[in-house]
Amino acid sequence: MATVDDAARIGSELPEVIEGERHGHRTWSVGGKGFAWERPFSKADLKRFGDATPPGGPILAVRVADLGEKEAVLAAHRRAFFTIPHFDGYSAVLVQLDKVSQRALREAIIDGWLACAPTKLSDQYLEQ
């Protein structure tokens, strides 16, 4: 189980991360690109769930490199990672924080950071 504060801590450990706020929710960006953000469900999202119960607890959106990686992440982490129609065709996944392990959250946030960081910065990070 993880929290938004865990996500913030992981994100803040990465180089050149800026924590901000958008639409009243915390976001993390690098090089001007958001790689993780709090993503509660909108009224439209909830309507799309119909009679199904939407995933509970805090939700974090995290960027991935491309749609192929998105499918791989969703297949590998069915318990805590998911998507919704609003994210169709967009290279990001949603994370149900009360079901994700600390390790999977850390990997997702680092991968999101790598997907958005400037090449020189990500190369330097990977060389460490």
PDB file of C-alpha atoms in Angstrom:
ATOM      1  CA  MET A   1       0.000   0.000   0.000  1.00  0.00           C
ATOM      2  CA  ALA A   2       1.266   3.476  -0.887  1.00  0.00           C
ATOM      3  CA  THR A   3       0.179   7.084  -0.467  1.00  0.00           C
ATOM      4  CA  VAL A   4       0.441  10.301  -2.442  1.00  0.00           C
ATOM      5  CA  ASP A   5       3.150  11.348   0.013  1.00  0.00           C
ATOM      6  CA  ASP A   6       5.111   8.206  -0.937  1.00  0.00           C
ATOM      7  CA  ALA A   7       4.808   9.225  -4.591  1.00  0.00           C
ATOM      8  CA  ALA A   8       5.968  12.740  -3.718  1.00  0.00           C
ATOM      9  CA  ARG A   9       8.990  11.387  -1.854  1.00  0.00           C
ATOM     10  CA  ILE A  10       9.969   9.106  -4.742  1.00  0.00           C
ATOM     11  CA  GLY A  11       9.520  11.890  -7.275  1.00  0.00           C
ATOM     12  CA  SER A  12      11.507  14.389  -5.219  1.00  0.00           C
ATOM     13  CA  GLU A  13      14.475  12.001  -5.154  1.00  0.00           C
ATOM     14  CA  LEU A  14      14.814  12.272  -8.945  1.00  0.00           C
ATOM     15  CA  PRO A  15      16.907  15.023 -10.582  1.00  0.00           C
ATOM     16  CA  GLU A  16      15.319  18.354 -11.497  1.00  0.00           C
ATOM     17  CA  VAL A  17      11.798  17.415 -10.440  1.00  0.00           C
ATOM     18  CA  ILE A  18       9.391  20.236  -9.753  1.00  0.00           C
ATOM     19  CA  GLU A  19       6.328  19.580  -7.641  1.00  0.00           C
ATOM     20  CA  GLY A  20       3.388  21.772  -8.492  1.00  0.00           C
ATOM     21  CA  GLU A  21      -0.359  21.903  -8.526  1.00  0.00           C
ATOM     22  CA  ARG A  22      -2.815  21.694 -11.383  1.00  0.00           C
ATOM     23  CA  HIS A  23      -6.575  21.840 -10.985  1.00  0.00           C
ATOM     24  CA  GLY A  24      -6.053  21.619  -7.223  1.00  0.00           C
ATOM     25  CA  HIS A  25      -4.047  18.380  -7.383  1.00  0.00           C
ATOM     26  CA  ARG A  26      -0.355  17.656  -6.905  1.00  0.00           C
ATOM     27  CA  THR A  27       1.781  17.129 -10.007  1.00  0.00           C
ATOM     28  CA  TRP A  28       5.418  16.273 -10.637  1.00  0.00           C
ATOM     29  CA  SER A  29       7.292  17.381 -13.743  1.00  0.00           C
ATOM     30  CA  VAL A  30      10.760  17.368 -15.261  1.00  0.00           C
ATOM     31  CA  GLY A  31      11.901  19.532 -18.147  1.00  0.00           C
ATOM     32  CA  GLY A  32       8.455  21.137 -18.276  1.00  0.00           C
ATOM     33  CA  LYS A  33       6.684  17.800 -18.792  1.00  0.00           C
ATOM     34  CA  GLY A  34       4.390  16.240 -16.224  1.00  0.00           C
ATOM     35  CA  PHE A  35       5.271  12.643 -15.472  1.00  0.00           C
ATOM     36  CA  ALA A  36       3.004  11.929 -12.476  1.00  0.00           C
ATOM     37  CA  TRP A  37      -0.072  13.585 -11.016  1.00  0.00           C
ATOM     38  CA  GLU A  38      -2.947  12.970  -8.659  1.00  0.00           C
ATOM     39  CA  ARG A  39      -5.914  11.900 -10.781  1.00  0.00           C
ATOM     40  CA  PRO A  40      -9.225  11.622  -8.963  1.00  0.00           C
ATOM     41  CA  PHE A  41     -12.143  10.556 -11.130  1.00  0.00           C
ATOM     42  CA  SER A  42     -14.183  13.276 -12.800  1.00  0.00           C
ATOM     43  CA  LYS A  43     -17.987  13.133 -12.968  1.00  0.00           C
ATOM     44  CA  ALA A  44     -17.650  11.957 -16.579  1.00  0.00           C
ATOM     45  CA  ASP A  45     -15.244   9.198 -15.516  1.00  0.00           C
ATOM     46  CA  LEU A  46     -17.648   8.012 -12.824  1.00  0.00           C
ATOM     47  CA  LYS A  47     -20.531   8.029 -15.287  1.00  0.00           C
ATOM     48  CA  ARG A  48     -18.550   5.787 -17.659  1.00  0.00           C
ATOM     49  CA  PHE A  49     -18.187   3.184 -14.902  1.00  0.00           C
ATOM     50  CA  GLY A  50     -21.967   2.782 -14.957  1.00  0.00           C
ATOM     51  CA  ASP A  51     -23.039   0.222 -12.366  1.00  0.00           C
ATOM     52  CA  ALA A  52     -19.459  -0.999 -11.843  1.00  0.00           C
ATOM     53  CA  THR A  53     -17.634   0.195  -8.743  1.00  0.00           C
ATOM     54  CA  PRO A  54     -14.666   2.391  -9.697  1.00  0.00           C
ATOM     55  CA  PRO A  55     -11.270   1.646  -8.143  1.00  0.00           C
ATOM     56  CA  GLY A  56     -11.140   3.180  -4.681  1.00  0.00           C
ATOM     57  CA  GLY A  57      -8.604   5.188  -2.777  1.00  0.00           C
ATOM     58  CA  PRO A  58      -6.241   7.793  -4.132  1.00  0.00           C
ATOM     59  CA  ILE A  59      -5.318   7.438  -7.807  1.00  0.00           C
ATOM     60  CA  LEU A  60      -2.052   8.523  -9.393  1.00  0.00           C
ATOM     61  CA  ALA A  61      -1.525   8.942 -13.135  1.00  0.00           C
ATOM     62  CA  VAL A  62       1.970   8.155 -14.410  1.00  0.00           C
ATOM     63  CA  ARG A  63       3.409   8.599 -17.892  1.00  0.00           C
ATOM     64  CA  VAL A  64       4.949   5.699 -19.795  1.00  0.00           C
ATOM     65  CA  ALA A  65       7.257   5.823 -22.804  1.00  0.00           C
ATOM     66  CA  ASP A  66       4.663   4.749 -25.371  1.00  0.00           C
ATOM     67  CA  LEU A  67       1.464   2.782 -25.874  1.00  0.00           C
ATOM     68  CA  GLY A  68       3.380  -0.496 -26.103  1.00  0.00           C
ATOM     69  CA  GLU A  69       4.861   0.081 -22.667  1.00  0.00           C
ATOM     70  CA  LYS A  70       1.411   1.037 -21.405  1.00  0.00           C
ATOM     71  CA  GLU A  71       0.024  -2.335 -22.469  1.00  0.00           C
ATOM     72  CA  ALA A  72       3.001  -4.150 -20.921  1.00  0.00           C
ATOM     73  CA  VAL A  73       2.596  -2.318 -17.597  1.00  0.00           C
ATOM     74  CA  LEU A  74      -1.139  -3.009 -17.515  1.00  0.00           C
ATOM     75  CA  ALA A  75      -0.566  -6.712 -18.242  1.00  0.00           C
ATOM     76  CA  ALA A  76       2.173  -7.061 -15.626  1.00  0.00           C
ATOM     77  CA  HIS A  77       0.394  -5.211 -12.807  1.00  0.00           C
ATOM     78  CA  ARG A  78      -3.305  -6.026 -13.121  1.00  0.00           C
ATOM     79  CA  ARG A  79      -3.952  -5.630  -9.401  1.00  0.00           C
ATOM     80  CA  ALA A  80      -3.016  -1.959  -9.048  1.00  0.00           C
ATOM     81  CA  PHE A  81      -2.536  -0.481 -12.546  1.00  0.00           C
ATOM     82  CA  PHE A  82      -5.424   0.287 -14.868  1.00  0.00           C
ATOM     83  CA  THR A  83      -6.707   2.718 -17.449  1.00  0.00           C
ATOM     84  CA  ILE A  84      -9.981   4.431 -18.303  1.00  0.00           C
ATOM     85  CA  PRO A  85     -11.491   5.561 -21.622  1.00  0.00           C
ATOM     86  CA  HIS A  86     -10.251   9.120 -21.037  1.00  0.00           C
ATOM     87  CA  PHE A  87      -6.682   7.754 -21.347  1.00  0.00           C
ATOM     88  CA  ASP A  88      -7.285   5.781 -24.563  1.00  0.00           C
ATOM     89  CA  GLY A  89      -4.451   6.552 -26.986  1.00  0.00           C
ATOM     90  CA  TYR A  90      -2.480   8.389 -24.291  1.00  0.00           C
ATOM     91  CA  SER A  91       0.785   6.995 -22.931  1.00  0.00           C
ATOM     92  CA  ALA A  92      -0.049   6.976 -19.228  1.00  0.00           C
ATOM     93  CA  VAL A  93      -1.442   4.512 -16.699  1.00  0.00           C
ATOM     94  CA  LEU A  94      -3.450   4.957 -13.531  1.00  0.00           C
ATOM     95  CA  VAL A  95      -2.249   3.532 -10.230  1.00  0.00           C
ATOM     96  CA  GLN A  96      -4.541   2.592  -7.369  1.00  0.00           C
ATOM     97  CA  LEU A  97      -2.281   3.625  -4.508  1.00  0.00           C
ATOM     98  CA  ASP A  98      -3.957   1.505  -1.843  1.00  0.00           C
ATOM     99  CA  LYS A  99      -3.195  -1.632  -3.898  1.00  0.00           C
ATOM    100  CA  VAL A 100       0.260  -0.922  -5.329  1.00  0.00           C
ATOM    101  CA  SER A 101       3.489  -2.105  -3.730  1.00  0.00           C
ATOM    102  CA  GLN A 102       6.172   0.427  -2.871  1.00  0.00           C
ATOM    103  CA  ARG A 103       8.500  -1.262  -5.374  1.00  0.00           C
ATOM    104  CA  ALA A 104       6.005  -1.123  -8.259  1.00  0.00           C
ATOM    105  CA  LEU A 105       5.197   2.512  -7.463  1.00  0.00           C
ATOM    106  CA  ARG A 106       8.899   3.436  -7.412  1.00  0.00           C
ATOM    107  CA  GLU A 107       9.474   1.675 -10.746  1.00  0.00           C
ATOM    108  CA  ALA A 108       6.455   3.379 -12.323  1.00  0.00           C
ATOM    109  CA  ILE A 109       7.482   6.847 -11.169  1.00  0.00           C
ATOM    110  CA  ILE A 110      11.083   6.379 -12.295  1.00  0.00           C
ATOM    111  CA  ASP A 111       9.896   5.054 -15.673  1.00  0.00           C
ATOM    112  CA  GLY A 112       7.534   8.021 -15.985  1.00  0.00           C
ATOM    113  CA  TRP A 113      10.376  10.381 -15.170  1.00  0.00           C
ATOM    114  CA  LEU A 114      12.609   8.671 -17.769  1.00  0.00           C
ATOM    115  CA  ALA A 115       9.832   8.993 -20.370  1.00  0.00           C
ATOM    116  CA  CYS A 116       9.634  12.764 -19.826  1.00  0.00           C
ATOM    117  CA  ALA A 117      13.134  13.859 -18.802  1.00  0.00           C
ATOM    118  CA  PRO A 118      15.400  15.518 -21.357  1.00  0.00           C
ATOM    119  CA  THR A 119      17.652  12.911 -22.992  1.00  0.00           C
ATOM    120  CA  LYS A 120      20.888  14.262 -21.513  1.00  0.00           C
ATOM    121  CA  LEU A 121      19.420  14.211 -17.998  1.00  0.00           C
ATOM    122  CA  SER A 122      17.957  10.717 -18.325  1.00  0.00           C
ATOM    123  CA  ASP A 123      21.237   9.427 -19.762  1.00  0.00           C
ATOM    124  CA  GLN A 124      23.144  10.888 -16.796  1.00  0.00           C
ATOM    125  CA  TYR A 125      20.687   9.264 -14.375  1.00  0.00           C
ATOM    126  CA  LEU A 126      20.998   5.861 -16.050  1.00  0.00           C
ATOM    127  CA  GLU A 127      24.806   6.050 -15.922  1.00  0.00           C
ATOM    128  CA  GLN A 128      24.737   6.286 -12.104  1.00  0.00           C
TER     129      GLN A 128
END
